Coordinates of C-alpha atoms and ligand atoms in Angstrom, one line a residue:
M225 CA -0.3 0.0 0.1
E226 CA 1.2 3.5 -0.8
R227 CA -0.1 6.6 1.0
G228 CA -2.0 8.9 -1.2
E229 CA -1.9 6.6 -4.0
L230 CA -5.8 6.5 -4.4
A231 CA -6.3 10.3 -3.7
G232 CA -9.0 11.5 -5.6
K233 CA -10.8 8.0 -6.1
T234 CA -14.2 7.1 -5.0
I235 CA -14.8 3.3 -4.4
V236 CA -17.7 1.6 -4.0
L237 CA -17.2 -1.3 -1.5
G238 CA -19.9 -3.6 -2.1
L239 CA -20.5 -6.4 0.7
T240 CA -22.3 -9.6 0.1
G241 CA -23.0 -12.7 2.7
G242 CA -19.8 -14.6 3.5
I243 CA -17.8 -15.0 6.3
A244 CA -14.7 -13.0 4.3
C245 CA -16.7 -10.1 5.2
Y246 CA -14.1 -9.7 8.1
K247 CA -11.3 -9.2 5.8
S248 CA -13.6 -6.2 4.2
A249 CA -12.8 -4.4 7.3
E250 CA -9.0 -4.4 7.0
L251 CA -9.6 -3.6 2.9
T252 CA -11.4 -0.4 4.1
R253 CA -9.0 0.8 6.1
L254 CA -6.2 0.1 3.4
L255 CA -8.3 2.0 1.1
I256 CA -8.6 5.0 3.4
K257 CA -4.9 5.0 4.1
A258 CA -4.1 5.1 0.3
G259 CA -6.2 8.4 0.1
A260 CA -9.5 7.0 -1.4
T261 CA -13.2 7.8 -0.5
V262 CA -14.7 4.5 0.3
Q263 CA -18.7 4.3 0.3
V264 CA -19.8 1.0 1.6
V265 CA -22.8 -0.8 0.1
M266 CA -24.0 -4.0 1.9
T267 CA -26.6 -6.9 1.2
E268 CA -29.1 -7.9 4.0
A269 CA -26.9 -11.1 3.9
A270 CA -23.5 -9.5 4.4
T271 CA -25.3 -7.5 7.9
Q272 CA -25.3 -10.9 9.5
F273 CA -21.4 -11.3 9.0
I274 CA -20.3 -7.6 10.1
T275 CA -22.0 -4.7 10.9
P276 CA -22.7 -1.7 9.2
L277 CA -21.5 0.3 12.0
T278 CA -18.3 -1.2 12.1
M279 CA -18.1 -0.3 8.3
Q280 CA -19.3 3.2 8.9
A281 CA -16.8 3.6 11.5
L282 CA -14.2 2.4 9.3
S283 CA -15.0 4.0 6.0
G284 CA -16.1 7.6 8.0
R285 CA -19.3 7.8 5.9
P286 CA -22.8 6.3 6.3
V287 CA -23.2 2.8 5.1
F288 CA -26.2 1.8 2.6
T289 CA -28.1 -1.3 2.7
S290 CA -31.6 -0.7 1.3
Q291 CA -32.8 0.7 -2.1
W292 CA -35.7 2.2 -0.1
D293 CA -33.2 4.2 1.7
N294 CA -34.3 8.1 1.8
R295 CA -30.9 9.6 2.8
I296 CA -30.3 10.6 -0.9
D297 CA -32.0 13.5 -1.9
N298 CA -33.7 12.4 -5.1
N299 CA -34.1 8.8 -3.5
M300 CA -32.1 7.1 -6.0
A301 CA -29.3 5.7 -4.2
H302 CA -28.6 3.3 -6.9
I303 CA -28.3 5.8 -9.6
D304 CA -26.1 8.3 -7.3
L305 CA -23.6 6.2 -5.8
S306 CA -22.6 4.4 -8.9
R307 CA -22.3 8.0 -10.7
E308 CA -20.0 9.0 -7.7
A309 CA -17.5 6.1 -8.1
D310 CA -14.6 5.4 -10.0
A311 CA -14.9 1.7 -9.7
I312 CA -17.2 -0.9 -7.8
L313 CA -15.7 -3.5 -5.7
I314 CA -17.7 -6.5 -4.5
A315 CA -15.8 -8.3 -1.8
P316 CA -16.7 -10.9 -0.6
A317 CA -18.7 -11.7 -3.7
S318 CA -21.0 -14.7 -2.8
T319 CA -22.3 -17.4 -5.2
D320 CA -25.5 -15.9 -5.0
F321 CA -24.2 -12.3 -6.0
L322 CA -22.2 -13.5 -8.9
A323 CA -25.4 -15.6 -10.2
K324 CA -27.5 -12.4 -9.7
L325 CA -24.6 -10.3 -12.0
A326 CA -24.2 -12.7 -14.4
H327 CA -27.9 -12.2 -15.2
G328 CA -28.4 -8.7 -14.8
M329 CA -30.8 -9.2 -11.7
A330 CA -31.9 -5.9 -9.6
D331 CA -33.8 -7.1 -6.7
D332 CA -31.8 -5.0 -3.8
L333 CA -29.6 -1.8 -3.6
L334 CA -26.2 -3.2 -4.3
S335 CA -27.4 -5.5 -7.5
T336 CA -29.2 -2.5 -8.6
L337 CA -26.3 -0.2 -8.6
C338 CA -24.1 -2.6 -10.5
V339 CA -26.6 -2.9 -13.4
A340 CA -27.1 0.7 -13.2
R341 CA -23.4 1.6 -13.1
D342 CA -21.2 3.6 -15.4
C343 CA -17.8 2.8 -14.2
P344 CA -15.9 -0.4 -13.9
L345 CA -16.9 -3.5 -11.4
L346 CA -14.5 -5.6 -9.9
V347 CA -15.4 -8.7 -7.8
A348 CA -13.7 -10.9 -5.3
P349 CA -15.4 -14.3 -4.9
A350 CA -15.5 -15.9 -1.6
M351 CA -17.1 -19.4 -1.1
N352 CA -16.8 -23.0 -0.5
R353 CA -14.8 -24.7 -2.9
Q354 CA -17.3 -27.0 -4.4
M355 CA -19.5 -23.9 -4.6
W356 CA -16.8 -22.3 -6.6
A357 CA -16.1 -25.4 -8.8
N358 CA -20.0 -25.8 -9.5
P359 CA -20.6 -25.5 -13.3
A360 CA -23.3 -22.9 -12.8
T361 CA -20.8 -20.6 -10.6
Q362 CA -17.9 -21.4 -13.4
R363 CA -20.6 -20.5 -16.1
N364 CA -21.6 -17.4 -14.5
A365 CA -17.7 -16.3 -13.7
A366 CA -17.2 -16.6 -17.5
T367 CA -20.4 -14.6 -18.2
L368 CA -19.0 -11.9 -16.2
R369 CA -15.4 -11.9 -17.7
G370 CA -17.3 -11.9 -21.1
D371 CA -18.8 -8.7 -19.8
G372 CA -15.7 -7.0 -18.9
I373 CA -16.0 -7.6 -15.3
A374 CA -12.8 -8.1 -13.3
I375 CA -12.6 -11.4 -11.4
L376 CA -10.0 -11.2 -8.8
G377 CA -9.1 -14.2 -7.4
P378 CA -10.5 -16.3 -5.9
G379 CA -7.3 -17.7 -3.9
S380 CA -6.6 -21.2 -2.7
G381 CA -6.3 -22.7 1.1
D382 CA -8.0 -23.7 4.3
Q383 CA -11.6 -22.7 4.1
A384 CA -13.8 -21.5 6.9
C385 CA -15.7 -24.5 6.7
G386 CA -12.9 -26.7 7.3
E387 CA -12.3 -27.9 4.0
I388 CA -9.2 -26.8 1.6
G389 CA -9.2 -25.8 -2.1
D390 CA -10.4 -22.7 -4.4
G391 CA -12.9 -20.2 -3.1
R392 CA -11.1 -18.0 -0.4
M393 CA -11.3 -14.6 -0.8
L394 CA -7.9 -12.7 -1.7
E395 CA -6.4 -11.0 1.2
P396 CA -7.2 -7.4 1.8
E397 CA -3.5 -6.5 0.6
D398 CA -3.8 -8.3 -2.6
L399 CA -7.3 -6.8 -3.4
Y400 CA -5.9 -3.6 -2.1
E401 CA -3.0 -4.4 -5.1
A402 CA -5.3 -5.3 -7.5
L403 CA -7.7 -2.4 -7.3
A404 CA -4.5 -0.1 -7.2
G405 CA -3.0 -1.7 -10.2
F406 CA -6.3 -1.6 -11.9
F407 CA -6.4 2.4 -12.2
Q408 CA -2.9 2.4 -13.9
P409 CA -2.5 3.2 -17.6
K410 CA -1.0 -0.3 -19.2
R411 CA 1.7 1.2 -20.9
L412 CA 3.8 -2.1 -20.6
A413 CA 0.9 -4.5 -21.5
G414 CA 2.4 -7.7 -23.2
R415 CA 6.1 -7.0 -22.2
R416 CA 8.0 -9.3 -20.2
V417 CA 10.4 -7.5 -17.7
L418 CA 13.3 -8.8 -16.1
I419 CA 14.4 -6.7 -12.8
T420 CA 17.7 -7.5 -10.6
A421 CA 17.3 -5.9 -7.0
G422 CA 18.7 -5.7 -3.9
P423 CA 22.1 -6.3 -2.5
T424 CA 24.4 -9.6 -3.3
F425 CA 26.0 -11.7 -0.6
E426 CA 29.6 -13.0 -1.2
P427 CA 30.4 -15.5 1.4
I428 CA 33.8 -15.8 3.2
D429 CA 33.1 -18.9 5.3
P430 CA 30.1 -20.9 6.5
V431 CA 29.0 -18.0 8.8
R432 CA 30.5 -14.7 7.1
G433 CA 30.3 -13.0 4.1
L434 CA 30.4 -9.7 2.5
T435 CA 27.3 -7.7 1.2
N436 CA 26.3 -4.0 0.9
R437 CA 23.9 -1.6 2.1
S438 CA 21.3 -1.7 -0.7
S439 CA 17.8 -2.5 0.5
G440 CA 16.1 -3.6 -2.6
K441 CA 13.3 -0.9 -2.2
M442 CA 14.1 0.7 -5.5
G443 CA 14.1 -2.4 -7.8
F444 CA 11.0 -3.7 -5.7
A445 CA 9.2 -0.5 -6.4
L446 CA 10.0 -0.9 -10.2
A447 CA 8.9 -4.4 -10.2
R448 CA 5.4 -3.4 -8.7
A449 CA 5.1 -0.2 -11.1
A450 CA 6.0 -2.5 -14.2
A451 CA 3.6 -5.0 -13.1
Q452 CA 1.2 -2.2 -12.5
A453 CA 1.4 -1.1 -16.1
G454 CA 0.7 -4.6 -17.5
A455 CA 4.0 -6.3 -17.9
D456 CA 4.8 -9.8 -16.7
V457 CA 7.8 -9.1 -14.3
H458 CA 10.3 -11.6 -13.2
L459 CA 12.1 -9.9 -10.5
V460 CA 15.6 -11.8 -9.4
A461 CA 16.4 -10.6 -5.7
G462 CA 19.5 -10.6 -3.6
P463 CA 19.0 -11.2 -0.1
T464 CA 16.3 -9.0 1.4
S465 CA 13.2 -9.1 3.8
L466 CA 10.7 -7.0 1.2
A467 CA 7.8 -8.5 0.4
T468 CA 7.2 -9.9 -3.3
P469 CA 5.0 -7.1 -5.2
Y470 CA 1.5 -8.2 -6.3
G471 CA 1.6 -10.0 -9.6
V472 CA 5.4 -10.2 -9.6
T473 CA 7.5 -13.7 -10.0
R474 CA 10.6 -13.8 -7.9
S475 CA 13.8 -15.6 -7.7
N476 CA 15.8 -15.5 -4.7
V477 CA 19.6 -15.5 -5.1
Q478 CA 22.4 -14.8 -2.8
T479 CA 25.8 -14.6 -5.0
A480 CA 26.5 -12.6 -8.0
Q481 CA 27.2 -15.4 -9.7
Q482 CA 23.6 -17.2 -8.9
M483 CA 22.3 -13.4 -9.8
Y484 CA 23.7 -13.8 -13.1
D485 CA 22.8 -17.6 -13.7
A486 CA 19.4 -16.6 -13.0
V487 CA 19.3 -13.5 -15.5
M488 CA 21.3 -15.5 -18.3
A489 CA 18.6 -18.4 -17.9
D490 CA 15.8 -16.2 -18.5
V491 CA 16.8 -12.9 -20.1
S492 CA 16.3 -14.3 -24.0
R493 CA 12.1 -14.2 -23.4
N494 CA 12.3 -10.8 -21.9
D495 CA 11.7 -7.1 -23.7
I496 CA 13.4 -5.2 -20.8
F497 CA 16.2 -5.7 -18.2
I498 CA 16.3 -3.3 -15.6
A499 CA 19.5 -4.1 -13.5
V500 CA 19.0 -2.2 -10.0
A501 CA 20.8 -4.9 -7.9
A502 CA 24.0 -3.4 -6.0
V503 CA 26.0 -6.5 -7.0
A504 CA 29.1 -7.2 -5.8
D505 CA 31.9 -6.5 -8.0
W506 CA 34.1 -9.3 -6.2
R507 CA 33.8 -12.5 -4.4
V508 CA 36.2 -14.2 -2.1
R509 CA 38.5 -16.4 -4.2
D510 CA 38.5 -19.5 -1.8
V511 CA 35.6 -19.6 0.6
A512 CA 36.5 -21.6 3.3
H513 CA 34.9 -24.9 4.0
D514 CA 34.5 -24.4 7.6
K515 CA 34.4 -21.4 10.0
I516 CA 37.7 -19.4 10.2
K517 CA 38.8 -19.6 13.6
K518 CA 40.7 -16.8 15.5
T519 CA 43.9 -18.5 16.5
G520 CA 45.8 -15.6 18.0
D521 CA 46.2 -12.0 18.2
A522 CA 48.7 -11.4 15.4
D523 CA 47.3 -14.3 13.0
V524 CA 44.9 -12.2 10.9
P525 CA 43.2 -14.0 7.7
T526 CA 43.9 -12.3 4.2
L527 CA 41.2 -12.6 1.8
E528 CA 42.1 -12.6 -1.8
F529 CA 39.5 -11.6 -4.6
V530 CA 38.2 -12.4 -8.0
Q531 CA 35.9 -10.2 -10.1
N532 CA 32.5 -11.2 -10.2
P533 CA 30.9 -11.0 -13.8
D534 CA 29.1 -7.9 -14.8
I535 CA 25.5 -9.0 -15.5
L536 CA 24.4 -5.7 -17.1
A537 CA 27.4 -5.4 -19.4
A538 CA 26.9 -9.4 -20.4
V539 CA 23.2 -8.5 -21.2
A540 CA 23.9 -5.7 -23.0
Q541 CA 26.4 -7.6 -25.3
L542 CA 23.7 -10.3 -26.3
P543 CA 23.6 -10.5 -30.2
K544 CA 19.6 -9.6 -29.6
P545 CA 19.5 -7.7 -25.6
P546 CA 16.4 -6.6 -24.4
F547 CA 15.8 -2.7 -23.9
C548 CA 18.6 -2.6 -20.9
V549 CA 18.3 0.1 -18.1
G550 CA 21.4 0.4 -15.6
F551 CA 21.7 2.2 -12.7
A552 CA 24.5 3.8 -11.2
A553 CA 25.2 4.7 -7.7
E554 CA 27.8 7.0 -7.3
S555 CA 29.3 8.8 -4.1
G556 CA 29.7 12.2 -6.0
D557 CA 30.2 13.8 -9.7
L558 CA 27.1 12.1 -10.9
E559 CA 26.7 13.8 -14.0
K560 CA 30.3 12.7 -15.0
H561 CA 30.3 9.3 -13.9
G562 CA 26.6 8.9 -15.0
A563 CA 27.4 9.5 -18.6
Q564 CA 30.5 7.4 -18.8
K565 CA 29.0 4.6 -17.2
R566 CA 26.3 4.6 -19.7
Q567 CA 29.1 4.5 -22.3
R568 CA 30.9 1.9 -20.8
K569 CA 28.1 -0.6 -20.3
Q570 CA 26.7 0.3 -23.7
V571 CA 23.1 0.6 -22.6
P572 CA 20.4 2.8 -24.0
L573 CA 19.3 4.5 -20.5
L574 CA 21.0 4.7 -17.4
V575 CA 19.4 6.0 -14.1
G576 CA 22.0 7.6 -11.6
N577 CA 22.0 8.5 -8.2
L578 CA 24.1 9.0 -5.0
G579 CA 24.2 6.0 -3.2
P580 CA 24.4 7.3 0.3
A581 CA 21.7 9.6 -0.1
T582 CA 19.4 6.4 -1.5
F583 CA 20.6 3.4 0.4
G584 CA 17.8 2.3 2.7
Q585 CA 16.0 5.4 2.3
D586 CA 12.1 5.6 1.1
D587 CA 12.7 8.5 -1.5
N588 CA 15.7 9.1 -4.2
E589 CA 16.6 11.6 -6.8
V590 CA 17.8 10.7 -10.1
I591 CA 19.2 11.5 -13.3
L592 CA 18.8 10.0 -16.3
F593 CA 21.3 9.5 -19.1
D594 CA 20.5 8.4 -22.8
E595 CA 22.1 9.1 -26.2
A596 CA 20.1 12.6 -26.1
G597 CA 21.9 13.8 -23.1
Q598 CA 20.7 14.0 -19.3
K599 CA 17.3 14.4 -17.7
R600 CA 16.8 15.2 -13.9
L601 CA 13.5 13.5 -12.0
P602 CA 12.6 15.6 -9.0
R603 CA 13.2 14.2 -5.7
A604 CA 10.1 11.7 -4.7
D605 CA 9.3 8.8 -3.0
K606 CA 10.7 5.6 -4.3
Q607 CA 7.1 4.1 -5.5
A608 CA 6.4 7.3 -7.2
L609 CA 9.8 7.6 -8.9
A610 CA 9.4 4.2 -10.3
R611 CA 6.1 5.0 -11.7
S612 CA 7.7 8.1 -13.5
L613 CA 11.0 5.5 -14.7
I614 CA 8.2 3.1 -16.0
I615 CA 6.8 6.2 -18.3
E616 CA 10.2 7.0 -19.1
I617 CA 11.4 3.4 -20.4
A618 CA 7.9 2.9 -22.1
A619 CA 8.5 5.9 -23.9
R620 CA 12.0 4.8 -25.3
L621 CA 11.0 1.2 -26.3
P622 CA 11.6 0.5 -29.8
S623 CA 7.8 -0.2 -30.9
R624 CA 7.4 -4.2 -32.0
T625 CA 7.8 -5.5 -35.5
P626 CA 4.5 -6.9 -36.3
G627 CA 4.5 -10.8 -36.2
Ligands
CTP812 N1 26.0 -4.4 -12.4 C1 25.7 -5.6 -12.8 N2 26.8 -6.6 -12.4 C2 27.7 -6.4 -11.9 C3 27.9 -4.9 -11.5 C4 27.2 -3.8 -11.8 O1 24.8 -6.3 -13.3 N3 28.9 -7.1 -11.6 C5 25.1 -3.3 -12.6 C6 24.1 -2.8 -11.5 O2 23.3 -3.5 -11.5 C7 23.8 -1.6 -12.2 C8 25.1 -1.0 -13.0 O3 25.7 -2.4 -13.4 O4 22.9 -1.3 -13.0 C9 26.3 -0.3 -12.5 O5 26.4 -0.8 -10.7 P1 27.6 0.2 -10.3 O6 28.2 -0.9 -9.0 O7 27.3 1.8 -10.0 O8 28.6 0.1 -11.5 P2 30.1 -0.6 -11.6 O9 29.9 -1.2 -12.8 O10 30.4 -1.8 -10.3 O11 31.1 0.4 -11.5 P3 31.6 0.9 -10.4 O12 31.6 0.2 -9.0 O13 33.5 1.3 -10.8 O14 31.5 2.4 -10.2

């Protein structure tokens, strides 16, 4: 979740009857934190699982449950509520509600406002696995997809009834991410993006190693922004505890050599390669099999290093390279070093930043270097910056050859 990401957006959050209603309380909090206005509408059945009072307190707005509600001036809640919305999200969406939507039924406020809507509709099914697998439900889900309604999930796992299988409502964080992504322009639709992120860890012995202060935040933010822009994203991450962004495939590695191997195994199918990782330039030549023991005051071990492969340069030199984007972490004179590094690595775009001012921070300031020269992007938090970088990358992509 990113603060302010949904500022100015109004979401009608519809709850239908299901135990997953408790997750919608948390979802409401996330949407509010992101700056959205949340108008909750509940079916009669939903009020059996969570009270309108709880949802009102969390959303900060009165909850609507009845089409006969006279709080709206013209008494047409089903029209007014949908006209104010940028999107309607039904979470949880019960078996019954999916069936009603598929048939355009309108016998309560929530179903009526869905039929009367003039904005996108997203549904998050939540039901027992047999109910989800039932051919009628699957038919209804197919009809909804055909009507342009986004079906989020369902997830798989333990169910409230004690059974295990498909039908769980997605977790609130995932629903939030799906909705936030929904609002982003699909600049990278149909593109595959490979990203390296985080530090590497080069072992000295089984308990010690060399690493650096990269947190991985910038690379993870770029992976999230690329996925939100519609790309199929593979993130190769060094050791970091950051959560995998929604919809992103992740491979975990430790050393520069492992990162190189993971990238080389996948790179040929990608349209874009973004090297954000702070890759260790050197590794220890002979990694000790056992822990190096302290034997005496004067006896200090000497480490000998060998150079690691340069992943970005290797990808850029492939016969048919993807569009390559490098990062440069410098400690000073960024304008000179950035331009030189772009030349040296032979990449079309290089993003320069000052390492000490960015490592571990939530915001960053960068200069873009390309063949036309330099462009400075204003200081911003890493997620906003990632979105700007995706726009810059998308604008520079060679257009696709037909076929
Ligand atoms: N990079 C890489 N593999 C390496 C070293 C760097 O893929 N073995 C990539 C980084 O992910 C980044 C870019 O190359 O996109 C520049 O990294 P940086 O550490 O700034 O540059 P170096 O080539 O290591 O140059 P120097 O340390 O001399 O500044």
